[in-house]
Amino acid sequence: RYPAHIHRTTRSFDIQKHWKASECRSFLLFAALPLMNDYLSPAHVCHLASLVEGIYILLSDRITLAQMSRAELVIKTFVENFTDNLFE
């Protein structure tokens, strides 16, 4: 279930190309990891988790310098490992 503060949950995957940006955000932040956990290898789930964490931090209303550094680290790690994890 999505958190109560999420007003637009994702619609069916059949119409994914018509999702609004808020639906994509909700899926990434709250549904992607639990759903993909059953379909991806642990390495791929970990890789996805780094993207989710970085985006979650950057979407916060207030960000400390430590959080900004953490977001930068996990997103850089995601990008650097993208092609490596793609073909595992």
PDB file of N, CA, C and O in Angstrom, residues 1-42:
ATOM      1  N   ARG A   1       0.843  -1.186   0.000  1.00  0.00           N
ATOM      2  CA  ARG A   1       0.000   0.000   0.000  1.00  0.00           C
ATOM      3  C   ARG A   1       0.878   1.236   0.000  1.00  0.00           C
ATOM      4  O   ARG A   1       1.920   1.270   0.633  1.00  0.00           O
ATOM      5  N   TYR A   2       0.388   2.254  -0.661  1.00  0.00           N
ATOM      6  CA  TYR A   2       1.089   3.530  -0.690  1.00  0.00           C
ATOM      7  C   TYR A   2       0.846   4.296   0.614  1.00  0.00           C
ATOM      8  O   TYR A   2      -0.197   4.129   1.249  1.00  0.00           O
ATOM      9  N   PRO A   3       1.785   5.155   0.993  1.00  0.00           N
ATOM     10  CA  PRO A   3       1.554   6.004   2.167  1.00  0.00           C
ATOM     11  C   PRO A   3       0.334   6.901   1.950  1.00  0.00           C
ATOM     12  O   PRO A   3      -0.014   7.238   0.803  1.00  0.00           O
ATOM     13  N   ALA A   4      -0.296   7.316   3.041  1.00  0.00           N
ATOM     14  CA  ALA A   4      -1.537   8.099   2.955  1.00  0.00           C
ATOM     15  C   ALA A   4      -1.345   9.440   2.248  1.00  0.00           C
ATOM     16  O   ALA A   4      -2.282   9.962   1.644  1.00  0.00           O
ATOM     17  N   HIS A   5      -0.143   9.988   2.301  1.00  0.00           N
ATOM     18  CA  HIS A   5       0.073  11.310   1.696  1.00  0.00           C
ATOM     19  C   HIS A   5       0.229  11.262   0.173  1.00  0.00           C
ATOM     20  O   HIS A   5       0.305  12.300  -0.465  1.00  0.00           O
ATOM     21  N   ILE A   6       0.240  10.074  -0.408  1.00  0.00           N
ATOM     22  CA  ILE A   6       0.330   9.943  -1.866  1.00  0.00           C
ATOM     23  C   ILE A   6      -1.079  10.055  -2.434  1.00  0.00           C
ATOM     24  O   ILE A   6      -1.946   9.236  -2.160  1.00  0.00           O
ATOM     25  N   HIS A   7      -1.304  11.093  -3.225  1.00  0.00           N
ATOM     26  CA  HIS A   7      -2.640  11.349  -3.749  1.00  0.00           C
ATOM     27  C   HIS A   7      -2.905  10.641  -5.073  1.00  0.00           C
ATOM     28  O   HIS A   7      -4.032  10.329  -5.402  1.00  0.00           O
ATOM     29  N   ARG A   8      -1.863  10.418  -5.856  1.00  0.00           N
ATOM     30  CA  ARG A   8      -2.058   9.745  -7.142  1.00  0.00           C
ATOM     31  C   ARG A   8      -1.214   8.476  -7.141  1.00  0.00           C
ATOM     32  O   ARG A   8      -0.012   8.517  -7.298  1.00  0.00           O
ATOM     33  N   THR A   9      -1.874   7.356  -6.956  1.00  0.00           N
ATOM     34  CA  THR A   9      -1.161   6.087  -7.032  1.00  0.00           C
ATOM     35  C   THR A   9      -1.067   5.691  -8.500  1.00  0.00           C
ATOM     36  O   THR A   9      -1.742   6.260  -9.354  1.00  0.00           O
ATOM     37  N   THR A  10      -0.232   4.723  -8.772  1.00  0.00           N
ATOM     38  CA  THR A  10      -0.023   4.337 -10.161  1.00  0.00           C
ATOM     39  C   THR A  10      -1.216   3.544 -10.695  1.00  0.00           C
ATOM     40  O   THR A  10      -1.803   2.737  -9.992  1.00  0.00           O
ATOM     41  N   ARG A  11      -1.501   3.804 -11.940  1.00  0.00           N
ATOM     42  CA  ARG A  11      -2.539   3.043 -12.626  1.00  0.00           C
ATOM     43  C   ARG A  11      -1.903   1.779 -13.203  1.00  0.00           C
ATOM     44  O   ARG A  11      -0.728   1.516 -13.010  1.00  0.00           O
ATOM     45  N   SER A  12      -2.651   1.026 -13.912  1.00  0.00           N
ATOM     46  CA  SER A  12      -2.210  -0.245 -14.468  1.00  0.00           C
ATOM     47  C   SER A  12      -0.959  -0.087 -15.335  1.00  0.00           C
ATOM     48  O   SER A  12      -0.760   0.923 -16.002  1.00  0.00           O
ATOM     49  N   PHE A  13      -0.121  -1.128 -15.337  1.00  0.00           N
ATOM     50  CA  PHE A  13       1.055  -1.137 -16.207  1.00  0.00           C
ATOM     51  C   PHE A  13       0.660  -1.145 -17.681  1.00  0.00           C
ATOM     52  O   PHE A  13       1.449  -0.783 -18.528  1.00  0.00           O
ATOM     53  N   ASP A  14      -0.562  -1.567 -17.960  1.00  0.00           N
ATOM     54  CA  ASP A  14      -1.025  -1.586 -19.354  1.00  0.00           C
ATOM     55  C   ASP A  14      -1.055  -0.194 -19.965  1.00  0.00           C
ATOM     56  O   ASP A  14      -0.936  -0.047 -21.184  1.00  0.00           O
ATOM     57  N   ILE A  15      -1.211   0.819 -19.131  1.00  0.00           N
ATOM     58  CA  ILE A  15      -1.251   2.195 -19.630  1.00  0.00           C
ATOM     59  C   ILE A  15      -0.076   3.009 -19.082  1.00  0.00           C
ATOM     60  O   ILE A  15      -0.160   4.230 -18.972  1.00  0.00           O
ATOM     61  N   GLN A  16       1.006   2.339 -18.793  1.00  0.00           N
ATOM     62  CA  GLN A  16       2.176   2.995 -18.215  1.00  0.00           C
ATOM     63  C   GLN A  16       2.663   4.174 -19.044  1.00  0.00           C
ATOM     64  O   GLN A  16       3.075   5.197 -18.501  1.00  0.00           O
ATOM     65  N   LYS A  17       2.584   4.091 -20.340  1.00  0.00           N
ATOM     66  CA  LYS A  17       3.064   5.188 -21.185  1.00  0.00           C
ATOM     67  C   LYS A  17       2.224   6.444 -21.000  1.00  0.00           C
ATOM     68  O   LYS A  17       2.639   7.527 -21.415  1.00  0.00           O
ATOM     69  N   HIS A  18       1.078   6.333 -20.364  1.00  0.00           N
ATOM     70  CA  HIS A  18       0.216   7.486 -20.111  1.00  0.00           C
ATOM     71  C   HIS A  18       0.281   7.973 -18.661  1.00  0.00           C
ATOM     72  O   HIS A  18      -0.476   8.864 -18.283  1.00  0.00           O
ATOM     73  N   TRP A  19       1.171   7.370 -17.867  1.00  0.00           N
ATOM     74  CA  TRP A  19       1.290   7.782 -16.470  1.00  0.00           C
ATOM     75  C   TRP A  19       1.692   9.247 -16.377  1.00  0.00           C
ATOM     76  O   TRP A  19       2.485   9.751 -17.180  1.00  0.00           O
ATOM     77  N   LYS A  20       1.187   9.918 -15.374  1.00  0.00           N
ATOM     78  CA  LYS A  20       1.607  11.272 -15.043  1.00  0.00           C
ATOM     79  C   LYS A  20       2.939  11.179 -14.299  1.00  0.00           C
ATOM     80  O   LYS A  20       3.319  10.127 -13.787  1.00  0.00           O
ATOM     81  N   ALA A  21       3.651  12.284 -14.227  1.00  0.00           N
ATOM     82  CA  ALA A  21       4.944  12.306 -13.537  1.00  0.00           C
ATOM     83  C   ALA A  21       4.796  11.874 -12.082  1.00  0.00           C
ATOM     84  O   ALA A  21       5.655  11.164 -11.542  1.00  0.00           O
ATOM     85  N   SER A  22       3.718  12.272 -11.442  1.00  0.00           N
ATOM     86  CA  SER A  22       3.526  11.901 -10.033  1.00  0.00           C
ATOM     87  C   SER A  22       3.330  10.391  -9.880  1.00  0.00           C
ATOM     88  O   SER A  22       3.719   9.812  -8.861  1.00  0.00           O
ATOM     89  N   GLU A  23       2.757   9.739 -10.870  1.00  0.00           N
ATOM     90  CA  GLU A  23       2.609   8.284 -10.824  1.00  0.00           C
ATOM     91  C   GLU A  23       3.969   7.602 -10.959  1.00  0.00           C
ATOM     92  O   GLU A  23       4.256   6.622 -10.265  1.00  0.00           O
ATOM     93  N   CYS A  24       4.805   8.131 -11.843  1.00  0.00           N
ATOM     94  CA  CYS A  24       6.159   7.585 -12.006  1.00  0.00           C
ATOM     95  C   CYS A  24       6.948   7.752 -10.716  1.00  0.00           C
ATOM     96  O   CYS A  24       7.643   6.839 -10.275  1.00  0.00           O
ATOM     97  N   ARG A  25       6.830   8.934 -10.112  1.00  0.00           N
ATOM     98  CA  ARG A  25       7.525   9.193  -8.848  1.00  0.00           C
ATOM     99  C   ARG A  25       7.035   8.235  -7.762  1.00  0.00           C
ATOM    100  O   ARG A  25       7.837   7.640  -7.043  1.00  0.00           O
ATOM    101  N   SER A  26       5.730   8.069  -7.634  1.00  0.00           N
ATOM    102  CA  SER A  26       5.176   7.163  -6.626  1.00  0.00           C
ATOM    103  C   SER A  26       5.651   5.738  -6.844  1.00  0.00           C
ATOM    104  O   SER A  26       6.001   5.039  -5.898  1.00  0.00           O
ATOM    105  N   PHE A  27       5.653   5.310  -8.094  1.00  0.00           N
ATOM    106  CA  PHE A  27       6.119   3.961  -8.389  1.00  0.00           C
ATOM    107  C   PHE A  27       7.580   3.792  -7.991  1.00  0.00           C
ATOM    108  O   PHE A  27       7.945   2.834  -7.313  1.00  0.00           O
ATOM    109  N   LEU A  28       8.429   4.725  -8.406  1.00  0.00           N
ATOM    110  CA  LEU A  28       9.854   4.624  -8.107  1.00  0.00           C
ATOM    111  C   LEU A  28      10.109   4.613  -6.607  1.00  0.00           C
ATOM    112  O   LEU A  28      10.838   3.757  -6.100  1.00  0.00           O
ATOM    113  N   LEU A  29       9.500   5.538  -5.890  1.00  0.00           N
ATOM    114  CA  LEU A  29       9.813   5.693  -4.474  1.00  0.00           C
ATOM    115  C   LEU A  29       9.167   4.651  -3.567  1.00  0.00           C
ATOM    116  O   LEU A  29       9.738   4.304  -2.535  1.00  0.00           O
ATOM    117  N   PHE A  30       7.980   4.171  -3.916  1.00  0.00           N
ATOM    118  CA  PHE A  30       7.239   3.338  -2.980  1.00  0.00           C
ATOM    119  C   PHE A  30       6.893   1.937  -3.475  1.00  0.00           C
ATOM    120  O   PHE A  30       6.560   1.074  -2.671  1.00  0.00           O
ATOM    121  N   ALA A  31       6.947   1.689  -4.754  1.00  0.00           N
ATOM    122  CA  ALA A  31       6.521   0.380  -5.256  1.00  0.00           C
ATOM    123  C   ALA A  31       7.621  -0.387  -5.965  1.00  0.00           C
ATOM    124  O   ALA A  31       7.597  -1.622  -5.972  1.00  0.00           O
ATOM    125  N   ALA A  32       8.571   0.295  -6.566  1.00  0.00           N
ATOM    126  CA  ALA A  32       9.567  -0.380  -7.406  1.00  0.00           C
ATOM    127  C   ALA A  32      10.347  -1.444  -6.651  1.00  0.00           C
ATOM    128  O   ALA A  32      10.483  -2.572  -7.139  1.00  0.00           O
ATOM    129  N   LEU A  33      10.877  -1.108  -5.497  1.00  0.00           N
ATOM    130  CA  LEU A  33      11.694  -2.094  -4.768  1.00  0.00           C
ATOM    131  C   LEU A  33      10.890  -3.305  -4.307  1.00  0.00           C
ATOM    132  O   LEU A  33      11.315  -4.444  -4.556  1.00  0.00           O
ATOM    133  N   PRO A  34       9.737  -3.124  -3.651  1.00  0.00           N
ATOM    134  CA  PRO A  34       8.982  -4.319  -3.247  1.00  0.00           C
ATOM    135  C   PRO A  34       8.548  -5.180  -4.434  1.00  0.00           C
ATOM    136  O   PRO A  34       8.589  -6.414  -4.363  1.00  0.00           O
ATOM    137  N   LEU A  35       8.146  -4.543  -5.528  1.00  0.00           N
ATOM    138  CA  LEU A  35       7.688  -5.316  -6.684  1.00  0.00           C
ATOM    139  C   LEU A  35       8.836  -5.975  -7.434  1.00  0.00           C
ATOM    140  O   LEU A  35       8.737  -7.126  -7.843  1.00  0.00           O
ATOM    141  N   MET A  36       9.908  -5.265  -7.632  1.00  0.00           N
ATOM    142  CA  MET A  36      11.031  -5.785  -8.411  1.00  0.00           C
ATOM    143  C   MET A  36      11.868  -6.797  -7.644  1.00  0.00           C
ATOM    144  O   MET A  36      12.615  -7.566  -8.237  1.00  0.00           O
ATOM    145  N   ASN A  37      11.716  -6.818  -6.330  1.00  0.00           N
ATOM    146  CA  ASN A  37      12.467  -7.759  -5.497  1.00  0.00           C
ATOM    147  C   ASN A  37      12.229  -9.211  -5.919  1.00  0.00           C
ATOM    148  O   ASN A  37      13.118 -10.049  -5.815  1.00  0.00           O
ATOM    149  N   ASP A  38      11.041  -9.498  -6.412  1.00  0.00           N
ATOM    150  CA  ASP A  38      10.711 -10.861  -6.843  1.00  0.00           C
ATOM    151  C   ASP A  38      11.225 -11.195  -8.236  1.00  0.00           C
ATOM    152  O   ASP A  38      11.244 -12.352  -8.632  1.00  0.00           O
ATOM    153  N   TYR A  39      11.636 -10.188  -9.007  1.00  0.00           N
ATOM    154  CA  TYR A  39      12.012 -10.406 -10.399  1.00  0.00           C
ATOM    155  C   TYR A  39      13.476 -10.121 -10.706  1.00  0.00           C
ATOM    156  O   TYR A  39      13.981 -10.576 -11.725  1.00  0.00           O
ATOM    157  N   LEU A  40      14.134  -9.348  -9.852  1.00  0.00           N
ATOM    158  CA  LEU A  40      15.528  -8.982 -10.104  1.00  0.00           C
ATOM    159  C   LEU A  40      16.463  -9.735  -9.171  1.00  0.00           C
ATOM    160  O   LEU A  40      16.071 -10.144  -8.077  1.00  0.00           O
ATOM    161  N   SER A  41      17.686  -9.873  -9.594  1.00  0.00           N
ATOM    162  CA  SER A  41      18.705 -10.482  -8.734  1.00  0.00           C
ATOM    163  C   SER A  41      18.986  -9.530  -7.575  1.00  0.00           C
ATOM    164  O   SER A  41      18.714  -8.330  -7.669  1.00  0.00           O
ATOM    165  N   PRO A  42      19.550 -10.038  -6.489  1.00  0.00           N
ATOM    166  CA  PRO A  42      19.900  -9.156  -5.371  1.00  0.00           C
ATOM    167  C   PRO A  42      20.812  -7.998  -5.785  1.00  0.00           C
ATOM    168  O   PRO A  42      20.651  -6.885  -5.293  1.00  0.00           O
TER     169      PRO A  42
END
